[in-house]
Amino acid sequence: MNLKHMLETTARELPQHSAIVSGPRRITYRELDEATNRIAHALVSLGVKKGDHIGILMSRTPEWIINCFGILKAGAAAVLLEAGAKAPELEPLLYDNDCKILLTEERFRPVLSSILPNLPLLKHVLEVGTANYNNLVSNSPNTSPPVDIEPEDKAIVFCTLGVLGKNKGIVHTHNSFMSILPIVVEKFELQITDVIMGMLPFNYLLGFGLVVLMPIKRGASISILPHFSSKSVLETIERDRVTFIIGVPASFNAMALIDEEMTKTYNLRSLRGILSAGAKSSPFFMDMLEKKLHLVACEIYGLTELIIVSIGAVRDRKLGTAGKPLAELRVLDENGREVLRGTVGEAVARAPWMMKEYYKSPELTAQVLKDGWFHTRDLVRLDEEGYLEYVEKMSPIIVPSGGVKILPAAVEAVLLKHPAIAQAACVGVIDEYKGQIPTAFLVLKNGHYATPDEIREFCRQSLSDYKVPKQIRFMDSLPRTQSGEIDRKLLSTLKKE
């Protein structure tokens, strides 16, 4: 099996069942299958060959899913790009990941215009919904393209920092997903009557793997949330009869705090469970949400490179933990020896759903994949019952409760270009509700002045919005360790005066 066959099988078995629900719009599995076939044939007509890389830079809409599966059915690999990325971030991702075609939307034209001349390998930019795109697709057959796809062929390239804090494409094969999907379908007891809603973008592993692929594997329905707000979430649950929500701790914390009187004005009886991942959740807020909405709260721990390490399933979970290991797991000390239960150590794991590689980076791949084991650089603890508790990262990477990774060095490089800034350190300041808050500690040059708003606006010219520091704090000097490095651990604990 591969992802192409998976969709075709579900469409054959449940042709009239709703695959995607987006407001009043409903797309059946037959319609989804035929639409993706047309995309695949259109791409092949443009010269796409098996193994080519095609970028996808689109909003969270049904068209994102349709075009992504069209890429897969053409035998190509989909390079998933973040819709909020700025031109300086997009250019190296498109260049380094060898994108030959880009599927996008008209609204991204201003962002792309300045970088397209620097991408000689990019031959076509197709704007979904335009006349050229529509003509190309409508003139293509809706039959299954005759492309032979092997389990170990590349399927998806995720553009993320990875555990090493370097912007590299993380390559997953068709087998990566096909080996884990039957397991998660079983663990979450998914039925064809389920309606899955995600509160995160499709270009993230969690958004693609569980919000898109998991329902398709089972023949359940995908409900697309138009935007995140308390009202929008409640309206979508009621309208689409959502049964399961997948998201990050920040979203569920916000849901837990929704006024109880407000929740009573909506019919939320369909909702039976939530799944939190991407960052460490709060057992307090998860418990609050369970009691308020009468559901089961589940949690998983995984990485883009290793889809799931542990899983708290519907019938086997423990709040405050990320469940029990699903991958083969070792918890090691700094000398590579396994630690005792209850002791903190690095999570080292292996499973059939590991990444294939960091694209075109064998040296980086070798740093994390050793003798078949993936070194996560995450500190975890297994309790006496075998449940895994995520502790923290070994590296300075910031992971807010929204689950996205922020590389401090990338933010600091932008900050130091500001004419008033002499020194900069970006760290995650710990907050019980918001997780790690991206905070910039700055030392200004003598005789210079700048406001926090000015600095944030300066950062927005080069950085995605989530990377822009939420807090700006000015200091006379930055604390240093004995070796002279910035003491990030001390900064992360500093409370506001």
Short mmCIF file of C-alpha atoms in Angstrom, two decimals:
data_model
loop_
_atom_site.label_atom_id
_atom_site.label_comp_id
_atom_site.label_asym_id
_atom_site.label_seq_id
_atom_site.Cartn_x
_atom_site.Cartn_y
_atom_site.Cartn_z
CA MET A 1 0.00 0.00 0.00
CA ASN A 2 0.94 3.62 -0.55
CA LEU A 3 -0.89 6.91 0.01
CA LYS A 4 -2.25 6.90 -3.56
CA HIS A 5 -3.77 3.44 -3.12
CA MET A 6 -5.05 4.37 0.35
CA LEU A 7 -7.25 7.17 -1.01
CA GLU A 8 -8.35 5.09 -3.99
CA THR A 9 -9.33 2.20 -1.72
CA THR A 10 -11.41 4.41 0.58
CA ALA A 11 -13.06 6.11 -2.43
CA ARG A 12 -13.95 2.72 -3.90
CA GLU A 13 -15.46 1.49 -0.61
CA LEU A 14 -17.20 4.75 0.45
CA PRO A 15 -17.74 6.78 -2.74
CA GLN A 16 -20.66 8.87 -1.42
CA HIS A 17 -19.33 9.40 2.11
CA SER A 18 -18.13 12.92 3.01
CA ALA A 19 -14.35 13.18 2.86
CA ILE A 20 -14.05 16.93 3.52
CA VAL A 21 -16.49 19.33 5.12
CA SER A 22 -15.78 23.07 4.89
CA GLY A 23 -18.71 25.27 5.87
CA PRO A 24 -21.58 24.48 3.49
CA ARG A 25 -19.23 22.71 1.11
CA ARG A 26 -19.00 18.90 1.18
CA ILE A 27 -16.67 16.78 -0.94
CA THR A 28 -17.31 13.05 -1.20
CA TYR A 29 -14.54 10.48 -1.40
CA ARG A 30 -15.34 9.86 -5.07
CA GLU A 31 -15.09 13.59 -5.80
CA LEU A 32 -11.84 13.84 -3.86
CA ASP A 33 -10.36 10.86 -5.69
CA GLU A 34 -11.32 12.19 -9.14
CA ALA A 35 -10.16 15.74 -8.39
CA THR A 36 -6.76 14.50 -7.23
CA ASN A 37 -6.45 12.35 -10.35
CA ARG A 38 -6.94 15.44 -12.53
CA ILE A 39 -4.21 17.30 -10.65
CA ALA A 40 -1.84 14.36 -11.05
CA HIS A 41 -2.44 14.12 -14.82
CA ALA A 42 -2.01 17.89 -15.16
CA LEU A 43 1.34 17.75 -13.37
CA VAL A 44 2.53 14.83 -15.52
CA SER A 45 1.57 16.84 -18.63
CA LEU A 46 3.95 19.57 -17.40
CA GLY A 47 6.81 17.08 -17.32
CA VAL A 48 6.68 15.95 -13.71
CA LYS A 49 8.49 12.67 -13.20
CA LYS A 50 8.53 10.23 -10.34
CA GLY A 51 10.62 11.56 -7.47
CA ASP A 52 10.40 15.23 -8.49
CA HIS A 53 9.82 17.79 -5.74
CA ILE A 54 6.75 20.02 -5.93
CA GLY A 55 6.17 22.80 -3.39
CA ILE A 56 2.76 23.57 -1.94
CA LEU A 57 2.18 27.04 -0.48
CA MET A 58 -1.53 27.37 0.18
CA SER A 59 -4.17 28.25 2.76
CA ARG A 60 -5.87 25.60 4.90
CA THR A 61 -8.67 24.74 2.47
CA PRO A 62 -10.02 21.65 0.67
CA GLU A 63 -7.82 22.68 -2.28
CA TRP A 64 -4.72 22.16 -0.13
CA ILE A 65 -5.67 18.51 0.41
CA ILE A 66 -6.71 18.00 -3.22
CA ASN A 67 -3.49 19.42 -4.64
CA CYS A 68 -1.26 17.62 -2.15
CA PHE A 69 -2.77 14.26 -3.06
CA GLY A 70 -2.50 15.20 -6.73
CA ILE A 71 1.25 15.62 -6.21
CA LEU A 72 1.47 12.21 -4.52
CA LYS A 73 -0.54 10.50 -7.24
CA ALA A 74 1.84 11.91 -9.85
CA GLY A 75 4.62 10.03 -8.06
CA ALA A 76 6.25 13.24 -6.88
CA ALA A 77 7.14 14.36 -3.37
CA ALA A 78 5.21 17.26 -1.85
CA VAL A 79 7.34 19.93 -0.17
CA LEU A 80 5.06 21.47 2.45
CA LEU A 81 5.63 25.19 2.96
CA GLU A 82 4.33 27.44 5.71
CA ALA A 83 1.66 29.89 4.56
CA GLY A 84 2.92 32.58 6.93
CA ALA A 85 6.56 32.45 5.81
CA LYS A 86 8.20 35.62 4.52
CA ALA A 87 10.26 35.86 1.32
CA PRO A 88 13.68 35.52 3.06
CA GLU A 89 12.45 32.28 4.64
CA LEU A 90 10.76 30.81 1.55
CA GLU A 91 13.64 31.33 -0.89
CA PRO A 92 16.13 28.91 0.73
CA LEU A 93 13.40 26.33 1.33
CA LEU A 94 12.35 26.27 -2.33
CA TYR A 95 15.98 26.35 -3.49
CA ASP A 96 17.47 23.77 -1.11
CA ASN A 97 14.59 21.33 -1.61
CA ASP A 98 14.87 21.42 -5.42
CA CYS A 99 11.24 22.42 -6.11
CA LYS A 100 10.48 22.19 -9.84
CA ILE A 101 6.87 23.33 -9.59
CA LEU A 102 5.07 25.41 -6.97
CA LEU A 103 1.35 25.10 -6.33
CA THR A 104 0.13 28.28 -4.66
CA GLU A 105 -2.56 30.98 -4.62
CA GLU A 106 -2.80 34.48 -6.02
CA ARG A 107 -2.51 36.00 -2.55
CA PHE A 108 1.09 34.78 -2.29
CA ARG A 109 2.16 36.55 -5.50
CA PRO A 110 3.61 39.63 -3.72
CA VAL A 111 5.72 37.44 -1.40
CA LEU A 112 7.01 35.29 -4.25
CA SER A 113 7.70 37.99 -6.84
CA SER A 114 11.03 39.03 -5.34
CA ILE A 115 12.46 35.51 -5.03
CA LEU A 116 11.33 33.72 -8.20
CA PRO A 117 14.26 35.07 -10.29
CA ASN A 118 16.63 33.38 -7.81
CA LEU A 119 15.10 29.91 -8.29
CA PRO A 120 16.37 28.59 -11.64
CA LEU A 121 15.09 25.04 -11.02
CA LEU A 122 11.50 26.24 -10.46
CA LYS A 123 9.90 25.90 -13.91
CA HIS A 124 6.21 26.51 -13.18
CA VAL A 125 4.21 28.44 -10.59
CA LEU A 126 0.56 27.36 -10.68
CA GLU A 127 -1.91 29.60 -8.88
CA VAL A 128 -4.87 27.49 -7.81
CA GLY A 129 -8.22 28.89 -8.93
CA THR A 130 -6.88 31.04 -11.78
CA ALA A 131 -7.98 30.55 -15.38
CA ASN A 132 -4.68 28.93 -16.42
CA TYR A 133 -4.84 26.46 -13.55
CA ASN A 134 -8.52 25.67 -14.10
CA ASN A 135 -8.02 25.06 -17.83
CA LEU A 136 -5.05 22.80 -17.19
CA VAL A 137 -6.93 20.71 -14.62
CA SER A 138 -10.32 20.57 -16.34
CA ASN A 139 -8.72 19.22 -19.53
CA SER A 140 -7.06 16.37 -17.61
CA PRO A 141 -8.68 12.93 -17.15
CA ASN A 142 -10.19 11.93 -13.80
CA THR A 143 -8.89 8.37 -13.99
CA SER A 144 -6.10 6.99 -11.81
CA PRO A 145 -2.70 7.93 -13.28
CA PRO A 146 -0.58 4.89 -14.20
CA VAL A 147 2.28 5.68 -11.82
CA ASP A 148 4.06 2.84 -10.03
CA ILE A 149 4.75 3.98 -6.47
CA GLU A 150 6.88 1.86 -4.15
CA PRO A 151 6.56 1.94 -0.33
CA GLU A 152 10.05 3.45 0.07
CA ASP A 153 9.48 6.22 -2.47
CA LYS A 154 9.55 9.77 -1.13
CA ALA A 155 6.12 11.18 -0.29
CA ILE A 156 6.42 14.29 1.88
CA VAL A 157 9.20 16.76 2.65
CA PHE A 158 8.46 18.75 5.79
CA CYS A 159 10.24 22.10 6.07
CA THR A 160 11.08 22.52 9.73
CA LEU A 161 14.01 23.02 12.06
CA GLY A 162 14.28 19.41 13.12
CA VAL A 163 16.06 18.38 16.31
CA LEU A 164 19.35 19.96 15.20
CA GLY A 165 17.88 23.43 14.79
CA LYS A 166 18.69 23.62 11.09
CA ASN A 167 16.22 24.42 8.32
CA LYS A 168 16.31 21.20 6.32
CA GLY A 169 13.75 19.15 4.47
CA ILE A 170 12.69 16.11 6.50
CA VAL A 171 11.88 13.32 4.06
CA HIS A 172 9.17 10.76 4.79
CA THR A 173 8.29 7.87 2.51
CA HIS A 174 4.89 6.38 1.74
CA ASN A 175 5.78 3.56 4.10
CA SER A 176 6.44 6.03 6.94
CA PHE A 177 2.77 6.93 7.01
CA MET A 178 1.30 3.58 5.99
CA SER A 179 3.09 1.84 8.89
CA ILE A 180 1.65 4.16 11.57
CA LEU A 181 -1.83 5.00 10.25
CA PRO A 182 -3.52 1.63 11.04
CA ILE A 183 -2.16 1.86 14.59
CA VAL A 184 -3.49 5.36 15.33
CA VAL A 185 -6.85 4.50 13.76
CA GLU A 186 -7.09 1.61 16.22
CA LYS A 187 -5.76 3.54 19.24
CA PHE A 188 -8.31 6.36 18.77
CA GLU A 189 -11.08 3.88 17.84
CA LEU A 190 -11.90 5.79 14.69
CA GLN A 191 -15.12 4.95 12.83
CA ILE A 192 -16.42 6.13 9.45
CA THR A 193 -18.99 8.19 11.36
CA ASP A 194 -16.22 10.24 13.01
CA VAL A 195 -15.58 13.85 12.00
CA ILE A 196 -12.03 15.06 12.69
CA MET A 197 -11.27 18.76 13.11
CA GLY A 198 -7.74 20.11 13.28
CA MET A 199 -6.67 23.39 14.86
CA LEU A 200 -3.33 23.70 13.08
CA PRO A 201 -1.93 24.06 9.54
CA PHE A 202 -1.68 21.09 7.19
CA ASN A 203 2.03 21.67 6.52
CA TYR A 204 2.88 20.46 10.05
CA LEU A 205 3.37 16.74 10.60
CA LEU A 206 0.49 16.67 13.08
CA GLY A 207 -1.81 18.53 10.69
CA PHE A 208 -0.97 16.37 7.69
CA GLY A 209 -0.50 12.99 9.36
CA LEU A 210 -3.45 12.97 11.76
CA VAL A 211 -5.89 15.64 10.55
CA VAL A 212 -5.66 14.68 6.86
CA LEU A 213 -4.32 11.15 6.50
CA MET A 214 -5.85 9.42 9.54
CA PRO A 215 -9.48 10.17 8.58
CA ILE A 216 -8.83 9.17 4.95
CA LYS A 217 -7.33 5.87 6.08
CA ARG A 218 -10.51 5.05 8.02
CA GLY A 219 -13.02 6.72 5.73
CA ALA A 220 -13.98 9.32 8.32
CA SER A 221 -14.60 13.00 7.51
CA ILE A 222 -12.22 15.98 7.74
CA SER A 223 -13.78 19.18 9.09
CA ILE A 224 -11.83 22.31 8.14
CA LEU A 225 -11.87 25.03 10.78
CA PRO A 226 -11.95 28.42 8.96
CA HIS A 227 -9.94 30.22 11.66
CA PHE A 228 -9.21 29.75 15.34
CA SER A 229 -11.45 31.59 17.77
CA SER A 230 -13.62 30.31 20.58
CA LYS A 231 -16.79 31.10 18.64
CA SER A 232 -15.51 29.54 15.39
CA VAL A 233 -14.50 26.33 17.18
CA LEU A 234 -17.88 25.95 18.89
CA GLU A 235 -19.82 26.77 15.73
CA THR A 236 -17.82 24.24 13.70
CA ILE A 237 -18.28 21.48 16.29
CA GLU A 238 -22.03 22.04 16.26
CA ARG A 239 -22.42 22.46 12.48
CA ASP A 240 -20.24 19.54 11.40
CA ARG A 241 -20.98 17.29 14.41
CA VAL A 242 -17.25 17.08 15.12
CA THR A 243 -16.29 14.04 17.20
CA PHE A 244 -12.52 14.46 17.60
CA ILE A 245 -10.30 17.56 17.71
CA ILE A 246 -6.55 17.54 17.09
CA GLY A 247 -4.43 20.47 18.18
CA VAL A 248 -1.67 21.90 20.32
CA PRO A 249 -1.79 22.78 24.05
CA ALA A 250 -2.28 26.51 23.45
CA SER A 251 -5.54 25.87 21.59
CA PHE A 252 -6.87 23.46 24.20
CA ASN A 253 -5.89 25.79 27.06
CA ALA A 254 -7.98 28.48 25.38
CA MET A 255 -10.88 26.05 24.94
CA ALA A 256 -10.72 25.08 28.60
CA LEU A 257 -11.17 28.72 29.58
CA ILE A 258 -14.24 29.31 27.40
CA ASP A 259 -17.08 30.53 29.60
CA GLU A 260 -19.33 27.61 30.56
CA GLU A 261 -22.45 29.62 29.81
CA MET A 262 -21.14 30.15 26.29
CA THR A 263 -20.58 26.42 25.72
CA LYS A 264 -24.16 25.69 26.82
CA THR A 265 -25.52 27.72 23.90
CA TYR A 266 -24.05 25.20 21.43
CA ASN A 267 -24.84 21.53 20.82
CA LEU A 268 -21.46 19.88 21.53
CA ARG A 269 -22.74 16.38 22.33
CA SER A 270 -21.03 14.88 19.28
CA LEU A 271 -17.56 15.63 20.69
CA ARG A 272 -15.99 12.56 22.29
CA GLY A 273 -12.27 13.26 22.38
CA ILE A 274 -9.30 15.57 21.80
CA LEU A 275 -5.69 14.84 20.94
CA SER A 276 -2.93 17.21 22.06
CA ALA A 277 0.60 17.15 20.66
CA GLY A 278 3.44 19.41 19.57
CA ALA A 279 4.32 20.68 23.06
CA LYS A 280 3.88 19.61 26.67
CA SER A 281 0.27 19.93 27.75
CA SER A 282 -1.05 21.12 31.10
CA PRO A 283 -2.81 18.35 33.07
CA PHE A 284 -4.77 21.09 34.86
CA PHE A 285 -6.28 22.48 31.65
CA MET A 286 -6.74 19.03 30.10
CA ASP A 287 -8.68 17.91 33.18
CA MET A 288 -10.74 21.12 33.09
CA LEU A 289 -11.59 20.49 29.43
CA GLU A 290 -12.56 16.88 30.06
CA LYS A 291 -14.99 17.86 32.79
CA LYS A 292 -16.41 20.89 30.97
CA LEU A 293 -17.10 19.14 27.65
CA HIS A 294 -17.42 15.51 28.87
CA LEU A 295 -14.74 14.11 26.59
CA VAL A 296 -11.55 12.06 26.70
CA ALA A 297 -8.24 13.94 26.47
CA CYS A 298 -5.40 12.09 24.73
CA GLU A 299 -1.81 13.14 24.10
CA ILE A 300 1.08 11.97 21.94
CA TYR A 301 4.78 12.73 21.89
CA GLY A 302 6.54 12.65 18.57
CA LEU A 303 8.82 14.60 16.27
CA THR A 304 8.71 15.50 12.62
CA GLU A 305 11.54 12.99 12.11
CA LEU A 306 9.82 10.23 14.12
CA ILE A 307 6.06 10.59 13.79
CA ILE A 308 5.05 9.07 17.14
CA VAL A 309 7.25 8.00 20.06
CA SER A 310 4.53 7.52 22.67
CA ILE A 311 0.77 7.67 22.68
CA GLY A 312 -1.91 8.23 25.27
CA ALA A 313 -4.83 6.44 23.63
CA VAL A 314 -8.57 6.51 24.30
CA ARG A 315 -8.42 3.55 26.69
CA ASP A 316 -4.87 3.94 27.98
CA ARG A 317 -3.84 7.45 28.94
CA LYS A 318 -2.67 9.38 31.98
CA LEU A 319 -2.99 13.15 32.21
CA GLY A 320 0.37 14.85 32.62
CA THR A 321 2.06 12.25 30.40
CA ALA A 322 2.22 11.52 26.68
CA GLY A 323 1.12 7.93 27.16
CA LYS A 324 3.17 4.78 26.69
CA PRO A 325 5.89 4.18 24.08
CA LEU A 326 4.69 3.05 20.70
CA ALA A 327 8.14 3.15 19.14
CA GLU A 328 10.96 1.05 20.56
CA LEU A 329 12.38 3.41 23.18
CA ARG A 330 15.51 3.81 25.26
CA VAL A 331 16.10 6.58 27.80
CA LEU A 332 19.84 7.24 27.99
CA ASP A 333 22.19 9.27 30.17
CA GLU A 334 24.97 11.47 28.76
CA ASN A 335 27.25 8.42 28.52
CA GLY A 336 24.77 6.42 26.44
CA ARG A 337 23.66 4.12 29.29
CA GLU A 338 20.00 3.39 29.99
CA VAL A 339 18.70 5.14 33.10
CA LEU A 340 16.46 3.74 35.82
CA ARG A 341 12.69 4.26 35.71
CA GLY A 342 11.80 7.70 37.03
CA THR A 343 15.16 9.17 35.96
CA VAL A 344 15.45 11.85 33.28
CA GLY A 345 17.41 11.01 30.14
CA GLU A 346 17.47 11.49 26.38
CA ALA A 347 14.77 9.71 24.38
CA VAL A 348 16.35 7.47 21.73
CA ALA A 349 13.88 5.52 19.59
CA ARG A 350 13.34 3.57 16.41
CA ALA A 351 10.24 2.61 14.43
CA PRO A 352 9.20 1.93 10.82
CA TRP A 353 7.73 5.45 10.71
CA MET A 354 11.07 7.25 11.08
CA MET A 355 12.14 9.76 8.47
CA LYS A 356 14.24 8.59 5.55
CA GLU A 357 16.73 11.46 5.83
CA TYR A 358 17.38 15.16 6.00
CA TYR A 359 17.25 16.00 2.30
CA LYS A 360 20.72 16.20 0.72
CA SER A 361 22.32 16.35 4.18
CA PRO A 362 23.95 13.00 4.93
CA GLU A 363 26.19 14.55 7.60
CA LEU A 364 23.23 15.94 9.55
CA THR A 365 21.31 12.70 9.11
CA ALA A 366 24.22 10.75 10.56
CA GLN A 367 24.23 12.99 13.64
CA VAL A 368 20.75 11.86 14.67
CA LEU A 369 20.39 8.40 13.09
CA LYS A 370 22.94 6.07 14.66
CA ASP A 371 22.77 2.30 14.14
CA GLY A 372 19.10 2.61 13.26
CA TRP A 373 18.25 4.61 16.40
CA PHE A 374 16.99 8.18 16.28
CA HIS A 375 18.47 10.50 18.91
CA THR A 376 15.71 13.00 19.74
CA ARG A 377 17.73 15.42 21.90
CA ASP A 378 14.64 15.56 24.10
CA LEU A 379 14.80 14.85 27.82
CA VAL A 380 12.03 12.55 29.05
CA ARG A 381 11.15 10.42 32.05
CA LEU A 382 9.33 7.06 32.19
CA ASP A 383 7.32 6.64 35.39
CA GLU A 384 6.86 3.36 37.26
CA GLU A 385 3.79 2.50 35.17
CA GLY A 386 5.66 3.06 31.91
CA TYR A 387 4.06 6.39 30.97
CA LEU A 388 6.32 8.94 29.29
CA GLU A 389 6.67 12.48 30.59
CA TYR A 390 8.30 15.03 28.31
CA VAL A 391 10.68 17.26 30.30
CA GLU A 392 12.50 19.67 27.96
CA LYS A 393 14.79 19.97 24.96
CA MET A 394 18.53 19.56 25.34
CA SER A 395 19.08 22.34 22.77
CA PRO A 396 18.11 26.04 23.04
CA ILE A 397 15.25 25.60 20.53
CA ILE A 398 12.11 27.37 21.77
CA VAL A 399 8.85 25.38 21.68
CA PRO A 400 5.86 27.54 22.70
CA SER A 401 2.56 25.87 23.59
CA GLY A 402 1.59 26.35 19.95
CA GLY A 403 4.04 23.56 19.10
CA VAL A 404 6.09 25.40 16.45
CA LYS A 405 9.86 25.38 16.84
CA ILE A 406 11.80 28.63 16.93
CA LEU A 407 15.56 28.74 16.47
CA PRO A 408 16.94 31.51 18.71
CA ALA A 409 19.93 32.12 16.44
CA ALA A 410 17.66 32.92 13.47
CA VAL A 411 15.71 35.50 15.47
CA GLU A 412 18.89 36.96 16.99
CA ALA A 413 20.46 37.35 13.53
CA VAL A 414 17.54 39.56 12.50
CA LEU A 415 17.54 41.52 15.77
CA LEU A 416 21.24 42.32 15.44
CA LYS A 417 20.60 43.97 12.06
CA HIS A 418 18.57 46.66 13.84
CA PRO A 419 20.70 49.81 14.05
CA ALA A 420 19.96 50.37 17.77
CA ILE A 421 20.71 46.84 19.05
CA ALA A 422 24.18 45.88 20.32
CA GLN A 423 23.45 42.46 21.86
CA ALA A 424 20.48 40.10 21.62
CA ALA A 425 19.35 36.81 23.15
CA CYS A 426 16.07 35.13 22.28
CA VAL A 427 14.86 32.51 24.78
CA GLY A 428 11.65 30.82 25.83
CA VAL A 429 10.55 32.30 29.15
CA ILE A 430 8.54 29.70 31.04
CA ASP A 431 4.84 30.44 31.63
CA GLU A 432 2.45 27.90 33.15
CA TYR A 433 -0.42 28.78 30.81
CA LYS A 434 1.37 29.83 27.61
CA GLY A 435 4.31 27.43 27.76
CA GLN A 436 7.54 29.00 26.54
CA ILE A 437 7.05 32.64 25.58
CA PRO A 438 9.53 33.77 22.87
CA THR A 439 11.29 36.67 24.57
CA ALA A 440 14.07 38.93 23.29
CA PHE A 441 16.54 40.26 25.86
CA LEU A 442 18.29 43.24 24.31
CA VAL A 443 21.20 45.55 25.04
CA LEU A 444 20.96 48.82 23.09
CA LYS A 445 23.93 50.69 21.65
CA ASN A 446 25.08 53.76 23.55
CA GLY A 447 23.01 56.79 22.59
CA HIS A 448 20.38 54.73 20.72
CA TYR A 449 16.72 54.21 21.53
CA ALA A 450 14.01 51.87 20.26
CA THR A 451 10.55 50.81 21.43
CA PRO A 452 9.32 47.19 21.62
CA ASP A 453 6.75 47.88 18.90
CA GLU A 454 9.44 49.26 16.57
CA ILE A 455 11.60 46.20 17.12
CA ARG A 456 8.73 43.78 16.53
CA GLU A 457 7.77 45.56 13.31
CA PHE A 458 11.41 45.36 12.18
CA CYS A 459 11.39 41.60 12.81
CA ARG A 460 8.15 41.08 10.86
CA GLN A 461 9.88 42.16 7.66
CA SER A 462 12.02 39.00 7.72
CA LEU A 463 10.37 36.51 10.09
CA SER A 464 7.11 34.57 10.20
CA ASP A 465 4.78 36.10 12.75
CA TYR A 466 5.17 33.24 15.24
CA LYS A 467 8.94 33.84 15.35
CA VAL A 468 8.59 37.51 16.26
CA PRO A 469 9.35 37.88 20.00
CA LYS A 470 6.18 38.23 22.06
CA GLN A 471 8.07 40.04 24.78
CA ILE A 472 10.92 42.57 24.47
CA ARG A 473 13.02 43.21 27.55
CA PHE A 474 15.89 45.69 27.72
CA MET A 475 18.95 45.04 29.86
CA ASP A 476 22.23 46.79 30.66
CA SER A 477 24.10 43.54 29.89
CA LEU A 478 23.34 39.89 29.17
CA PRO A 479 24.23 37.29 31.82
CA ARG A 480 27.05 34.94 30.83
CA THR A 481 28.20 31.50 31.92
CA GLN A 482 31.78 30.87 33.09
CA SER A 483 32.68 29.92 29.52
CA GLY A 484 31.43 33.29 28.28
CA GLU A 485 28.28 32.04 26.56
CA ILE A 486 24.90 33.73 27.10
CA ASP A 487 23.22 32.13 30.14
CA ARG A 488 19.97 31.19 28.41
CA LYS A 489 18.79 29.01 31.29
CA LEU A 490 18.96 31.97 33.68
CA LEU A 491 17.16 34.25 31.22
CA SER A 492 14.36 31.71 30.75
CA THR A 493 13.52 31.90 34.46
CA LEU A 494 13.58 35.69 34.83
CA LYS A 495 10.20 37.03 35.85
CA LYS A 496 8.98 40.44 34.73
CA GLU A 497 9.67 43.12 37.31
#
